[in-house]
Amino acid sequence: MKIAIIDDDLYFLNNIEKKIKQYSRNLFNISIDTFTSCSLLFSKKYDIYFLDIDMLSSNGIDIAKKIKSTNSLAKIIFITSHVDLVFSAITIQPFYFIRKTNLDKDLSIAFTLLEDCYIEKEYYKFKYNSEIVSILIDDILYLETSDHLTTIYTNLNQYHIYKSLKDIQEEIHSQNLIQINRKTIINILHISFDKKNTVTLDNKKTFKIGRTFKKNFNDAFSTFIFKGE
């Protein structure tokens, strides 16, 4: 899950970043980018935006409109020290409001709502470096095994686990994870190109499809495509 925080108060920006990391711990696997202006904000898309409504050089409401125009599924959480601005921001249909004067309480509520929002999504939870990690199964790009070590790849991280490819596939139990050769399982959701005996994911990585796995892959991919029609 990718989070952007936009606020021109650097002290507050650093403070809320620390708190977001605390509240998201054990709930979501996140990466955070922080911005004091919107000049570089639109070079990437994010899942959640914590956005100050009233910045000195920018209008938070206008920024939110631009975000929504190119990223309609994004969740906008407005930050404000001026409660009267809440009413003018409602037209954007934000996910929630954070009052700077009530930061901890409002952040707690926001993350409770975010957890409820994503609760229907399927996660894979496992112990990693003495902590419980929870990753969204849809975010998994592929799994690759070598010498009894299986690596789970997402856009954000890599996780090296001493389990077999088969064991992890059975634990995750997702129809979208398809084995394409002896060492690799890919997530159908991230296929960008399929040609004969190779498949390319949206991170530009290309894999060979093994002969014995070809029919199963074709059947699964066809079912996935027609299901979305």
mmCIF file of C-alpha atoms in Angstrom:
data_model
loop_
_atom_site.group_PDB
_atom_site.id
_atom_site.type_symbol
_atom_site.label_atom_id
_atom_site.label_comp_id
_atom_site.label_asym_id
_atom_site.label_seq_id
_atom_site.Cartn_x
_atom_site.Cartn_y
_atom_site.Cartn_z
ATOM 1 C CA MET A 1 0.000 0.000 0.000
ATOM 2 C CA LYS A 2 1.482 3.328 -1.111
ATOM 3 C CA ILE A 3 0.843 6.438 0.985
ATOM 4 C CA ALA A 4 1.557 10.093 0.191
ATOM 5 C CA ILE A 5 1.611 12.816 2.856
ATOM 6 C CA ILE A 6 1.413 16.435 1.657
ATOM 7 C CA ASP A 7 1.919 19.269 4.138
ATOM 8 C CA ASP A 8 4.135 22.372 3.970
ATOM 9 C CA ASP A 9 4.755 22.326 7.734
ATOM 10 C CA LEU A 10 7.896 20.191 7.885
ATOM 11 C CA TYR A 11 7.700 19.574 11.640
ATOM 12 C CA PHE A 12 4.109 18.362 11.398
ATOM 13 C CA LEU A 13 4.946 16.340 8.273
ATOM 14 C CA ASN A 14 7.646 14.390 10.098
ATOM 15 C CA ASN A 15 5.400 13.917 13.128
ATOM 16 C CA ILE A 16 2.432 12.529 11.228
ATOM 17 C CA GLU A 17 4.691 10.269 9.159
ATOM 18 C CA LYS A 18 5.972 8.619 12.357
ATOM 19 C CA LYS A 19 2.439 8.205 13.679
ATOM 20 C CA ILE A 20 1.134 6.722 10.408
ATOM 21 C CA LYS A 21 3.924 4.142 10.542
ATOM 22 C CA GLN A 22 2.892 3.277 14.102
ATOM 23 C CA TYR A 23 -0.813 2.952 13.307
ATOM 24 C CA SER A 24 -0.227 0.906 10.148
ATOM 25 C CA ARG A 25 2.131 -1.539 11.844
ATOM 26 C CA ASN A 26 0.741 -5.094 11.768
ATOM 27 C CA LEU A 27 -2.181 -3.864 9.643
ATOM 28 C CA PHE A 28 -0.722 -2.914 6.277
ATOM 29 C CA ASN A 29 2.520 -3.288 4.387
ATOM 30 C CA ILE A 30 3.189 0.335 3.402
ATOM 31 C CA SER A 31 5.613 2.706 1.735
ATOM 32 C CA ILE A 32 5.415 6.439 2.445
ATOM 33 C CA ASP A 33 6.490 9.444 0.368
ATOM 34 C CA THR A 34 6.296 12.925 1.880
ATOM 35 C CA PHE A 35 5.855 16.229 0.064
ATOM 36 C CA THR A 36 5.984 19.860 1.163
ATOM 37 C CA SER A 37 4.539 20.948 -2.208
ATOM 38 C CA CYS A 38 2.714 19.257 -5.070
ATOM 39 C CA SER A 39 5.456 19.807 -7.690
ATOM 40 C CA LEU A 40 6.543 16.137 -7.673
ATOM 41 C CA LEU A 41 3.346 14.621 -6.313
ATOM 42 C CA PHE A 42 1.886 13.505 -9.624
ATOM 43 C CA SER A 43 4.899 11.527 -10.819
ATOM 44 C CA LYS A 44 3.447 8.468 -9.036
ATOM 45 C CA LYS A 45 0.035 7.176 -8.011
ATOM 46 C CA TYR A 46 -0.762 6.372 -4.394
ATOM 47 C CA ASP A 47 -3.481 4.388 -2.650
ATOM 48 C CA ILE A 48 -3.962 6.886 0.186
ATOM 49 C CA TYR A 49 -3.252 10.620 0.325
ATOM 50 C CA PHE A 50 -2.983 12.513 3.617
ATOM 51 C CA LEU A 51 -3.433 16.029 2.301
ATOM 52 C CA ASP A 52 -3.330 19.392 4.114
ATOM 53 C CA ILE A 53 -6.279 21.471 2.905
ATOM 54 C CA ASP A 54 -4.732 24.856 3.624
ATOM 55 C CA MET A 55 -1.127 25.093 2.460
ATOM 56 C CA LEU A 56 0.584 28.421 1.881
ATOM 57 C CA SER A 57 1.473 27.868 -1.779
ATOM 58 C CA SER A 58 -1.266 25.429 -2.840
ATOM 59 C CA ASN A 59 -4.978 24.804 -2.415
ATOM 60 C CA GLY A 60 -5.479 21.320 -1.000
ATOM 61 C CA ILE A 61 -8.964 21.046 -2.480
ATOM 62 C CA ASP A 62 -7.648 21.782 -5.982
ATOM 63 C CA ILE A 63 -4.898 19.199 -5.494
ATOM 64 C CA ALA A 64 -7.486 16.640 -4.390
ATOM 65 C CA LYS A 65 -9.568 17.313 -7.515
ATOM 66 C CA LYS A 66 -6.526 16.687 -9.710
ATOM 67 C CA ILE A 67 -5.707 13.482 -7.827
ATOM 68 C CA LYS A 68 -9.265 12.205 -8.293
ATOM 69 C CA SER A 69 -9.240 13.046 -12.009
ATOM 70 C CA THR A 70 -6.318 10.695 -12.651
ATOM 71 C CA ASN A 71 -6.652 8.264 -9.746
ATOM 72 C CA SER A 72 -10.350 7.798 -8.999
ATOM 73 C CA LEU A 73 -9.824 4.916 -6.551
ATOM 74 C CA ALA A 74 -7.460 6.918 -4.336
ATOM 75 C CA LYS A 75 -8.545 7.595 -0.782
ATOM 76 C CA ILE A 76 -8.106 11.233 0.231
ATOM 77 C CA ILE A 77 -7.756 11.992 3.933
ATOM 78 C CA PHE A 78 -7.751 15.738 4.499
ATOM 79 C CA ILE A 79 -5.608 17.285 7.243
ATOM 80 C CA THR A 80 -6.610 20.666 8.628
ATOM 81 C CA SER A 81 -6.154 23.077 11.498
ATOM 82 C CA HIS A 82 -9.186 25.063 10.297
ATOM 83 C CA VAL A 83 -12.392 23.139 10.951
ATOM 84 C CA ASP A 84 -14.415 25.638 8.907
ATOM 85 C CA LEU A 85 -12.676 24.393 5.743
ATOM 86 C CA VAL A 86 -14.216 20.940 6.179
ATOM 87 C CA PHE A 87 -17.503 21.995 4.607
ATOM 88 C CA SER A 88 -15.920 23.280 1.396
ATOM 89 C CA ALA A 89 -13.912 20.039 1.111
ATOM 90 C CA ILE A 90 -16.926 17.719 1.313
ATOM 91 C CA THR A 91 -17.580 18.082 -2.426
ATOM 92 C CA ILE A 92 -14.423 16.042 -3.047
ATOM 93 C CA GLN A 93 -15.959 13.145 -1.072
ATOM 94 C CA PRO A 94 -12.861 12.556 1.053
ATOM 95 C CA PHE A 95 -12.389 9.337 2.973
ATOM 96 C CA TYR A 96 -11.900 11.126 6.304
ATOM 97 C CA PHE A 97 -10.702 14.335 8.005
ATOM 98 C CA ILE A 98 -7.767 14.657 10.403
ATOM 99 C CA ARG A 99 -7.744 17.640 12.751
ATOM 100 C CA LYS A 100 -4.213 18.723 13.622
ATOM 101 C CA THR A 101 -5.419 19.622 17.106
ATOM 102 C CA ASN A 102 -6.810 16.112 17.578
ATOM 103 C CA LEU A 103 -4.193 14.148 15.663
ATOM 104 C CA ASP A 104 -3.919 10.920 17.639
ATOM 105 C CA LYS A 105 -7.636 10.361 18.079
ATOM 106 C CA ASP A 106 -8.486 11.178 14.459
ATOM 107 C CA LEU A 107 -5.639 9.027 13.099
ATOM 108 C CA SER A 108 -6.835 6.126 15.224
ATOM 109 C CA ILE A 109 -10.332 6.436 13.776
ATOM 110 C CA ALA A 110 -8.972 6.830 10.240
ATOM 111 C CA PHE A 111 -6.980 3.604 10.469
ATOM 112 C CA THR A 112 -9.934 1.750 11.976
ATOM 113 C CA LEU A 113 -11.976 2.836 8.951
ATOM 114 C CA LEU A 114 -9.165 1.900 6.565
ATOM 115 C CA GLU A 115 -8.907 -1.529 8.143
ATOM 116 C CA ASP A 116 -12.664 -2.015 7.749
ATOM 117 C CA CYS A 117 -12.433 -0.816 4.162
ATOM 118 C CA TYR A 118 -9.780 -3.354 3.254
ATOM 119 C CA ILE A 119 -11.047 -6.183 5.475
ATOM 120 C CA GLU A 120 -12.749 -7.936 2.553
ATOM 121 C CA LYS A 121 -9.446 -8.135 0.749
ATOM 122 C CA GLU A 122 -7.397 -11.290 1.227
ATOM 123 C CA TYR A 123 -4.067 -11.076 3.012
ATOM 124 C CA TYR A 124 -1.198 -13.481 3.539
ATOM 125 C CA LYS A 125 0.155 -13.289 7.079
ATOM 126 C CA PHE A 126 3.467 -14.853 8.055
ATOM 127 C CA LYS A 127 6.285 -14.457 10.548
ATOM 128 C CA TYR A 128 9.254 -12.544 9.182
ATOM 129 C CA ASN A 129 12.259 -11.244 11.141
ATOM 130 C CA SER A 130 10.450 -11.944 14.418
ATOM 131 C CA GLU A 131 7.386 -9.927 13.361
ATOM 132 C CA ILE A 132 4.031 -10.788 11.845
ATOM 133 C CA VAL A 133 3.851 -9.379 8.320
ATOM 134 C CA SER A 134 0.560 -8.993 6.467
ATOM 135 C CA ILE A 135 0.623 -8.431 2.708
ATOM 136 C CA LEU A 136 -2.285 -7.976 0.334
ATOM 137 C CA ILE A 137 -2.393 -11.038 -1.935
ATOM 138 C CA ASP A 138 -3.328 -8.821 -4.894
ATOM 139 C CA ASP A 139 -0.010 -6.977 -4.362
ATOM 140 C CA ILE A 140 2.076 -10.125 -4.862
ATOM 141 C CA LEU A 141 3.781 -10.037 -8.265
ATOM 142 C CA TYR A 142 5.398 -13.475 -8.244
ATOM 143 C CA LEU A 143 7.072 -16.112 -6.099
ATOM 144 C CA GLU A 144 10.374 -17.745 -6.945
ATOM 145 C CA THR A 145 12.145 -20.630 -5.247
ATOM 146 C CA SER A 146 15.795 -21.661 -5.035
ATOM 147 C CA ASP A 147 17.387 -24.215 -2.697
ATOM 148 C CA HIS A 148 14.345 -24.483 -0.377
ATOM 149 C CA LEU A 149 14.184 -20.681 -0.089
ATOM 150 C CA THR A 150 11.098 -19.036 -1.606
ATOM 151 C CA THR A 151 11.040 -15.310 -2.279
ATOM 152 C CA ILE A 152 7.778 -13.369 -2.448
ATOM 153 C CA TYR A 153 8.046 -10.296 -4.652
ATOM 154 C CA THR A 154 5.769 -7.249 -4.389
ATOM 155 C CA ASN A 155 6.287 -3.775 -5.827
ATOM 156 C CA LEU A 156 7.442 -2.642 -2.397
ATOM 157 C CA ASN A 157 9.435 -5.501 -0.900
ATOM 158 C CA GLN A 158 10.944 -8.947 -1.181
ATOM 159 C CA TYR A 159 10.412 -11.586 1.510
ATOM 160 C CA HIS A 160 12.688 -14.617 1.761
ATOM 161 C CA ILE A 161 10.985 -17.566 3.442
ATOM 162 C CA TYR A 162 12.322 -21.059 4.149
ATOM 163 C CA LYS A 163 9.295 -22.872 2.784
ATOM 164 C CA SER A 164 8.627 -24.696 -0.443
ATOM 165 C CA LEU A 165 6.806 -23.026 -3.302
ATOM 166 C CA LYS A 166 4.018 -25.572 -2.968
ATOM 167 C CA ASP A 167 3.572 -24.972 0.769
ATOM 168 C CA ILE A 168 3.277 -21.198 0.343
ATOM 169 C CA GLN A 169 0.858 -21.577 -2.558
ATOM 170 C CA GLU A 170 -1.349 -23.819 -0.415
ATOM 171 C CA GLU A 171 -1.203 -21.343 2.483
ATOM 172 C CA ILE A 172 -2.169 -18.377 0.295
ATOM 173 C CA HIS A 173 -4.772 -20.415 -1.594
ATOM 174 C CA SER A 174 -5.555 -17.900 -4.352
ATOM 175 C CA GLN A 175 -6.873 -18.722 -7.812
ATOM 176 C CA ASN A 176 -4.835 -15.850 -9.206
ATOM 177 C CA LEU A 177 -1.483 -17.378 -8.275
ATOM 178 C CA ILE A 178 -0.525 -19.794 -11.048
ATOM 179 C CA GLN A 179 2.616 -21.887 -11.306
ATOM 180 C CA ILE A 180 4.240 -21.420 -14.728
ATOM 181 C CA ASN A 181 7.441 -23.409 -14.291
ATOM 182 C CA ARG A 182 9.196 -25.529 -11.688
ATOM 183 C CA LYS A 183 10.536 -22.498 -9.807
ATOM 184 C CA THR A 184 8.000 -19.725 -10.407
ATOM 185 C CA ILE A 185 4.429 -18.773 -9.524
ATOM 186 C CA ILE A 186 2.998 -15.561 -10.996
ATOM 187 C CA ASN A 187 -0.035 -13.457 -10.119
ATOM 188 C CA ILE A 188 -2.463 -13.292 -13.043
ATOM 189 C CA LEU A 189 -3.547 -9.804 -11.907
ATOM 190 C CA HIS A 190 -0.131 -8.443 -12.893
ATOM 191 C CA ILE A 191 0.209 -9.924 -16.375
ATOM 192 C CA SER A 192 0.763 -7.211 -18.973
ATOM 193 C CA PHE A 193 1.708 -9.401 -21.947
ATOM 194 C CA ASP A 194 1.366 -13.071 -22.838
ATOM 195 C CA LYS A 195 3.128 -14.534 -25.883
ATOM 196 C CA LYS A 196 3.490 -18.220 -26.708
ATOM 197 C CA ASN A 197 5.792 -19.616 -24.037
ATOM 198 C CA THR A 198 6.523 -16.438 -22.094
ATOM 199 C CA VAL A 199 4.604 -14.079 -19.867
ATOM 200 C CA THR A 200 5.530 -10.505 -18.885
ATOM 201 C CA LEU A 201 4.343 -8.842 -15.703
ATOM 202 C CA ASP A 202 3.602 -5.157 -15.205
ATOM 203 C CA ASN A 203 7.017 -4.684 -13.571
ATOM 204 C CA LYS A 204 8.534 -5.614 -16.998
ATOM 205 C CA LYS A 205 9.865 -8.962 -15.765
ATOM 206 C CA THR A 206 9.456 -11.834 -18.262
ATOM 207 C CA PHE A 207 9.235 -15.540 -17.422
ATOM 208 C CA LYS A 208 9.248 -18.717 -19.462
ATOM 209 C CA ILE A 209 6.218 -20.975 -19.174
ATOM 210 C CA GLY A 210 7.231 -24.613 -18.772
ATOM 211 C CA ARG A 211 5.777 -27.146 -21.187
ATOM 212 C CA THR A 212 4.079 -29.178 -18.464
ATOM 213 C CA PHE A 213 2.545 -26.011 -16.973
ATOM 214 C CA LYS A 214 1.314 -24.461 -20.228
ATOM 215 C CA LYS A 215 -2.189 -25.981 -20.351
ATOM 216 C CA ASN A 216 -2.943 -25.174 -16.714
ATOM 217 C CA PHE A 217 -1.750 -21.595 -17.251
ATOM 218 C CA ASN A 218 -3.840 -21.147 -20.417
ATOM 219 C CA ASP A 219 -6.958 -22.507 -18.709
ATOM 220 C CA ALA A 220 -6.503 -20.282 -15.639
ATOM 221 C CA PHE A 221 -5.749 -17.180 -17.686
ATOM 222 C CA SER A 222 -8.751 -17.751 -19.984
ATOM 223 C CA THR A 223 -11.043 -18.209 -16.974
ATOM 224 C CA PHE A 224 -9.686 -14.982 -15.449
ATOM 225 C CA ILE A 225 -10.192 -12.976 -18.659
ATOM 226 C CA PHE A 226 -13.748 -14.164 -19.308
ATOM 227 C CA LYS A 227 -14.694 -13.694 -15.663
ATOM 228 C CA GLY A 228 -13.882 -10.003 -15.994
ATOM 229 C CA GLU A 229 -16.099 -9.490 -19.050
#
